[in-house]
Amino acid sequence: MSEHDPQLAAAADIRARIDTSKPHSARFWNYFVGGKDHYEIDRETGDHIKDIFPGLVDVARTSRQFLGRAVRHLAGEQGIRQFLDIGTGLPTADNTHEVAQRVAPDSRIVYVDSDPLVLAHARALLTSTPEGRTAYLDADLYAPEEILKAAEGTLDLSRPVALMILNTLGHVAEHDQARDLVTRLMAGLPSGSYLVISDSTSTSEGMIAASQAYNSSGAVPYHVRSVDEIAAFFDGLELVEPGVVQVTKWRPESDDTAGTMAVDAYGAVGRKP
């Protein structure tokens, strides 16, 4: 490739947008779930917050397990074959497409993130079974109509879609704005579509203290919300049993050792009537 090659220029632009001097939410979370894509500043911040609230590691890992159970339920029991995963984060084990295509090889998945670091690792998310398809959109949660339009290149929006927004809405400071974004995204999906959300919650002093420490670290702030505020994202939808619960309590599987663990993270799955 020449020095003027567009791919090289794009890669250089991505690298230039990555700031390694401040902790970063995707890298920070990747450290907690046992991934390898993090820097010293992320580990330092993570270790400091673990000293304040060790339970945040459990939140990270059990939230990831919730994603897997929700996708298996939707692909296996509800016949969903299309997934729109917004706020993708860094690739780890059992990404949405891997879980879905393990159950249903013809599943199609679109990942959405505007983070340059996630974009740099996007190729790891673009593997797919021959029968299915995966795609990555460099797009912003704050532009839901643009996301939906771009997703049509891979998904058929006349057929049900599972909208996945996990551990992402906390970055939206105002709850009303976060609700509006969710409402606008679901408005573009047909009846029979599903919404899957999980987020950290202000359900213990430890979690609140951890959130405050993280937000003062220089990272993009993350706002923990009440359980009622998490539930409000599902207004107008039919909640799948057991409703809005701690992520460990949502349909735990027989081999899930975390099923009895109490964590400061709640999630749910809702169906659009």
Tab-separated table of N, CA and C in Angstrom, residues 3 39 44 51 67 69 75 78 80 93 98 102 106-107 124 147 155 188 204 218-219 227 233 250 264:
chain	number	residue	atom	x	y	z
A	3	GLU	N	1.683	5.368	0.725
A	3	GLU	CA	1.397	6.230	1.877
A	3	GLU	C	0.115	7.016	1.690
A	39	TYR	N	-5.263	-0.085	28.718
A	39	TYR	CA	-3.969	0.536	28.972
A	39	TYR	C	-3.771	0.723	30.476
A	44	GLU	N	-5.243	1.240	36.260
A	44	GLU	CA	-5.097	2.019	37.497
A	44	GLU	C	-6.454	2.483	38.007
A	51	ASP	N	-11.082	-1.041	44.736
A	51	ASP	CA	-10.835	-0.820	46.167
A	51	ASP	C	-12.038	-0.164	46.831
A	67	LEU	N	-26.334	-10.646	28.593
A	67	LEU	CA	-26.409	-10.492	27.141
A	67	LEU	C	-26.540	-11.858	26.473
A	69	ARG	N	-27.605	-14.748	27.666
A	69	ARG	CA	-28.888	-15.423	27.927
A	69	ARG	C	-30.025	-14.765	27.148
A	75	ALA	N	-33.095	-15.757	20.049
A	75	ALA	CA	-32.805	-16.536	18.841
A	75	ALA	C	-33.389	-17.941	18.930
A	78	GLN	N	-37.719	-17.382	20.556
A	78	GLN	CA	-38.610	-16.424	19.907
A	78	GLN	C	-38.383	-16.312	18.403
A	80	ILE	N	-36.022	-14.880	16.690
A	80	ILE	CA	-35.450	-13.632	16.190
A	80	ILE	C	-34.170	-13.941	15.418
A	93	ALA	N	-15.231	-12.437	24.594
A	93	ALA	CA	-15.825	-13.738	24.297
A	93	ALA	C	-17.341	-13.597	24.204
A	98	GLU	N	-21.793	-14.058	17.798
A	98	GLU	CA	-21.343	-15.412	18.086
A	98	GLU	C	-22.422	-16.209	18.807
A	102	ARG	N	-24.602	-19.145	16.868
A	102	ARG	CA	-24.451	-20.482	17.435
A	102	ARG	C	-25.819	-21.155	17.527
A	106	ASP	N	-28.241	-18.410	10.532
A	106	ASP	CA	-28.653	-17.411	9.549
A	106	ASP	C	-28.925	-16.040	10.180
A	107	SER	N	-28.570	-15.854	11.433
A	107	SER	CA	-28.806	-14.572	12.100
A	107	SER	C	-27.962	-13.463	11.475
A	124	ALA	N	-12.850	-7.751	14.338
A	124	ALA	CA	-13.102	-8.944	15.160
A	124	ALA	C	-14.589	-9.219	15.304
A	147	ILE	N	-29.085	5.785	12.330
A	147	ILE	CA	-28.711	4.395	12.616
A	147	ILE	C	-29.651	3.435	11.896
A	155	LEU	N	-30.080	-5.331	7.615
A	155	LEU	CA	-31.288	-5.851	8.245
A	155	LEU	C	-32.526	-5.498	7.430
A	188	GLY	N	-38.884	2.843	14.872
A	188	GLY	CA	-38.497	2.436	13.526
A	188	GLY	C	-38.469	0.940	13.311
A	204	SER	N	-26.959	0.794	45.606
A	204	SER	CA	-26.154	0.634	46.819
A	204	SER	C	-25.232	1.836	46.955
A	218	GLY	N	-11.755	11.647	34.758
A	218	GLY	CA	-11.469	12.215	33.453
A	218	GLY	C	-12.117	11.456	32.315
A	219	ALA	N	-12.706	10.313	32.616
A	219	ALA	CA	-13.408	9.531	31.592
A	219	ALA	C	-14.750	10.189	31.264
A	227	VAL	N	-33.927	1.796	39.633
A	227	VAL	CA	-34.607	0.686	38.958
A	227	VAL	C	-35.843	1.195	38.218
A	233	PHE	N	-37.736	2.706	30.444
A	233	PHE	CA	-37.333	2.497	29.054
A	233	PHE	C	-38.257	1.511	28.346
A	250	TRP	N	-32.292	-12.699	35.733
A	250	TRP	CA	-33.045	-12.818	34.483
A	250	TRP	C	-32.743	-14.175	33.841
A	264	ASP	N	-25.551	-4.696	41.446
A	264	ASP	CA	-26.143	-3.385	41.178
A	264	ASP	C	-26.233	-3.143	39.678
